[in-house]
Amino acid sequence: MTSTAPTPAPRAFLAPTLTFVLATFVASGALLLLQPVSGIDPSVLALVQLGPAVGAGVTLAVFRGRLAPLLPDAVPRRQVVAHLVLALAACLLYWGVLVAVLLVQGEPLEGVHATAGVPFVLLLLTYLVGAAGEEIGWRGMLQPLLENRFSLLAASIVTGLVWGVWHVQIFSAGPVVIVGFLLATVALSVLMGHFGRGTVRQRVALATLVHWLVNLALLVTLGDRHSTPGGTVANAIAALVSTAVFMAMFAAAQRKRGKSALVARRTQDVAV
């Protein structure tokens, strides 16, 4: 007689999810206070970006083995590679739409440049650290926990909203920035949620890459103007267009797989 792993209780995800969100916001507040005394310019590396990783670590420490049934299984390497290629294509589309919108707006493009005296090559590393710090929490912990209760799309949207609200500074920048920024985080969260499947490591690796490339796009196109109304609108349009295109591709692929499965079943029935 074979045994199967017990299915997590419907509400088993709630306690670790709330713990993660609370720990992330508390840690992020502490890191914001630490930034001025750290000597690190926030335009080079915002320490607050490490807050979600701290939140994930606290959640793991508190719940330990109880998290295992709530976290996703691995997907085949072939699927990871395929999604990686698609993710890179989506980032290229995002960059293209972002540049096009900025040119239409008449916004000058910053180009590759040093920031706070730090060479661009080093910024590549610090931006990668920041993206990883966030994605360990958002796509590595929060979204997998939410998927125990919600669909992939719904979990991605909720994760995107929490991710956006976590950027509390936007709420003092006016309605255009608030709405535009939240639209961008939700759209990008849906995109990364559908590309990043499998284990926590598989998800974090791919989501970090996308997050990193998006942040670099904003750096070389807008620089410090990424939080202005014009910059936020351009970011939102690029995120929405990129997500819409690739979600349409995912939907078409699912329909194709469904038709293939239906044909296979009919063929099998005829053979029997």
Coordinates of C-alpha atoms in Angstrom, one line a residue, residues 37-240:
V37 CA 24.3 55.4 8.8
S38 CA 25.5 52.7 6.5
G39 CA 27.3 55.1 4.2
I40 CA 25.7 53.4 1.1
D41 CA 24.0 55.7 -1.3
P42 CA 20.4 54.4 -1.8
S43 CA 20.7 55.1 -5.6
V44 CA 23.5 52.5 -5.6
L45 CA 21.9 49.9 -3.3
A46 CA 18.7 50.6 -1.3
L47 CA 19.1 48.4 1.8
V48 CA 15.3 48.2 2.0
Q49 CA 15.4 45.8 -1.0
L50 CA 16.8 43.2 1.4
G51 CA 13.7 43.4 3.5
P52 CA 11.7 40.7 1.7
A53 CA 14.7 38.3 2.0
V54 CA 14.8 39.0 5.7
G55 CA 11.0 38.4 5.9
A56 CA 11.4 35.0 4.1
G57 CA 14.2 34.0 6.4
V58 CA 12.1 34.9 9.5
T59 CA 9.2 32.9 8.1
L60 CA 11.5 29.9 7.4
A61 CA 12.9 30.1 11.0
V62 CA 9.4 30.3 12.6
F63 CA 7.7 27.6 10.7
R64 CA 10.7 25.4 9.7
G65 CA 9.5 21.9 8.5
R66 CA 5.9 23.0 8.4
L67 CA 6.6 25.0 5.3
A68 CA 7.6 22.1 3.2
P69 CA 4.1 20.9 2.1
L70 CA 3.2 24.5 1.2
L71 CA 6.1 25.1 -1.1
P72 CA 6.1 24.0 -4.8
D73 CA 7.8 21.1 -6.4
A74 CA 10.4 21.2 -9.2
V75 CA 9.6 21.5 -12.8
P76 CA 11.6 19.9 -15.6
R77 CA 14.8 21.7 -16.7
R78 CA 13.4 21.9 -20.2
Q79 CA 10.5 24.0 -19.0
V80 CA 12.9 26.3 -17.0
V81 CA 15.0 26.8 -20.1
A82 CA 12.0 27.5 -22.3
H83 CA 10.6 30.0 -19.8
L84 CA 14.1 31.6 -19.5
V85 CA 14.1 32.3 -23.2
L86 CA 10.6 33.7 -23.1
A87 CA 11.5 35.9 -20.1
L88 CA 14.5 37.4 -21.9
A89 CA 12.2 38.0 -24.9
A90 CA 9.7 39.7 -22.7
C91 CA 12.4 41.9 -21.2
L92 CA 13.5 43.0 -24.7
L93 CA 9.9 43.9 -25.5
Y94 CA 9.7 45.8 -22.2
W95 CA 12.9 47.8 -23.0
G96 CA 11.6 48.5 -26.6
V97 CA 8.2 49.7 -25.5
L98 CA 9.7 51.8 -22.6
V99 CA 12.1 53.6 -25.0
A100 CA 9.4 54.1 -27.6
V101 CA 7.0 55.7 -25.0
L102 CA 9.7 57.9 -23.6
L103 CA 10.6 59.1 -27.1
V104 CA 7.0 59.9 -27.8
Q105 CA 6.8 61.8 -24.5
G106 CA 9.9 63.8 -25.5
E107 CA 11.8 62.5 -22.5
P108 CA 15.6 62.4 -22.9
L109 CA 17.3 59.0 -22.4
E110 CA 19.9 58.9 -19.7
G111 CA 22.2 56.2 -21.3
V112 CA 24.8 54.2 -19.4
H113 CA 26.2 56.3 -16.6
A114 CA 27.8 56.3 -13.2
T115 CA 25.7 56.9 -10.2
A116 CA 26.9 58.6 -7.0
G117 CA 30.4 58.1 -8.3
V118 CA 29.9 54.4 -8.7
P119 CA 30.9 53.0 -12.1
F120 CA 28.1 51.4 -14.2
V121 CA 29.8 48.0 -14.1
L122 CA 29.6 47.9 -10.3
L123 CA 26.0 49.1 -10.5
L124 CA 25.2 45.9 -12.4
L125 CA 26.2 44.0 -9.4
T126 CA 24.4 46.1 -6.8
Y127 CA 21.2 46.1 -8.8
L128 CA 21.4 42.3 -9.0
V129 CA 21.8 42.1 -5.3
G130 CA 18.8 44.4 -4.8
A131 CA 16.6 42.4 -7.2
A132 CA 17.6 39.1 -5.6
G133 CA 16.8 40.5 -2.1
E134 CA 13.3 41.4 -3.2
E135 CA 12.6 38.2 -5.2
I136 CA 13.6 35.8 -2.5
G137 CA 10.6 37.2 -0.7
W138 CA 8.0 38.1 -3.3
R139 CA 8.3 35.3 -5.8
G140 CA 10.2 32.9 -3.5
M141 CA 7.9 33.0 -0.5
L142 CA 4.8 35.1 -0.8
Q143 CA 3.5 33.9 -4.1
P144 CA 4.1 30.2 -3.5
L145 CA 2.2 30.5 -0.2
L146 CA -0.7 32.3 -1.9
E147 CA -0.9 29.6 -4.5
N148 CA -2.1 27.2 -1.8
R149 CA -5.3 29.1 -1.7
F150 CA -5.6 31.1 -5.0
S151 CA -5.1 30.4 -8.7
L152 CA -1.7 31.3 -10.2
L153 CA -3.2 34.5 -11.7
A154 CA -4.8 35.6 -8.5
A155 CA -1.7 34.9 -6.4
S156 CA 0.4 36.9 -8.9
I157 CA -2.0 39.9 -8.7
V158 CA -2.1 39.8 -4.9
T159 CA 1.8 39.5 -4.8
G160 CA 2.0 42.4 -7.2
L161 CA -0.2 44.6 -5.0
V162 CA 1.7 43.8 -1.8
W163 CA 5.0 44.5 -3.7
G164 CA 3.6 47.8 -4.9
V165 CA 2.2 48.9 -1.5
W166 CA 5.6 48.0 0.1
H167 CA 7.0 51.0 -1.9
V168 CA 5.4 53.3 0.6
Q169 CA 7.1 56.4 -0.9
I170 CA 4.8 56.3 -3.9
F171 CA 1.8 57.4 -1.8
S172 CA 3.2 60.9 -1.4
A173 CA 3.9 61.3 -5.1
G174 CA 0.3 61.9 -6.4
P175 CA -2.4 59.8 -8.0
V176 CA -0.7 59.4 -11.4
V177 CA 2.4 57.9 -9.8
I178 CA 0.4 55.7 -7.4
V179 CA -1.9 54.2 -10.0
G180 CA 0.9 53.9 -12.6
F181 CA 3.3 52.2 -10.2
L182 CA 0.7 49.7 -8.9
L183 CA -0.3 48.8 -12.5
A184 CA 3.3 48.2 -13.3
T185 CA 4.0 46.0 -10.2
V186 CA 0.9 43.9 -10.8
A187 CA 1.6 43.5 -14.5
L188 CA 5.2 42.5 -13.9
S189 CA 4.2 40.2 -11.0
V190 CA 1.8 38.4 -13.3
L191 CA 4.5 38.1 -15.9
M192 CA 7.1 36.8 -13.4
G193 CA 4.5 34.5 -11.8
H194 CA 3.8 32.7 -15.0
F195 CA 7.5 32.5 -16.1
G196 CA 8.8 31.5 -12.7
R197 CA 7.5 28.0 -11.9
G198 CA 8.9 25.1 -9.9
T199 CA 10.9 25.2 -6.7
V200 CA 11.7 28.3 -4.7
R201 CA 15.2 28.4 -6.2
Q202 CA 13.9 28.0 -9.8
R203 CA 11.4 30.8 -9.2
V204 CA 13.8 33.2 -7.5
A205 CA 16.5 32.7 -10.2
L206 CA 14.2 33.6 -13.1
A207 CA 12.3 36.4 -11.3
T208 CA 15.6 38.0 -10.2
L209 CA 16.8 38.1 -13.7
V210 CA 13.6 39.8 -15.0
H211 CA 13.5 42.2 -12.0
W212 CA 17.2 43.1 -12.6
L213 CA 16.7 43.7 -16.3
V214 CA 13.6 45.9 -15.7
N215 CA 15.5 48.0 -13.1
L216 CA 18.4 48.4 -15.4
A217 CA 16.1 49.5 -18.1
L218 CA 14.7 52.2 -15.8
L219 CA 18.3 53.2 -14.8
V220 CA 19.6 53.7 -18.4
T221 CA 16.5 55.3 -19.7
L222 CA 15.2 57.5 -16.9
G223 CA 17.8 57.5 -14.1
D224 CA 16.4 59.5 -11.2
R225 CA 13.3 60.4 -13.1
H226 CA 11.8 56.9 -12.9
S227 CA 9.4 58.0 -10.1
T228 CA 8.1 61.1 -11.9
P229 CA 4.6 60.9 -13.4
G230 CA 6.0 60.7 -17.0
G231 CA 8.4 58.0 -16.0
T232 CA 5.8 56.0 -14.0
V233 CA 3.4 56.1 -16.9
A234 CA 6.0 54.9 -19.4
N235 CA 7.0 52.1 -17.0
A236 CA 3.3 51.1 -16.6
I237 CA 2.7 51.0 -20.3
A238 CA 5.8 48.9 -21.0
A239 CA 4.9 46.5 -18.2
L240 CA 1.2 46.2 -19.3

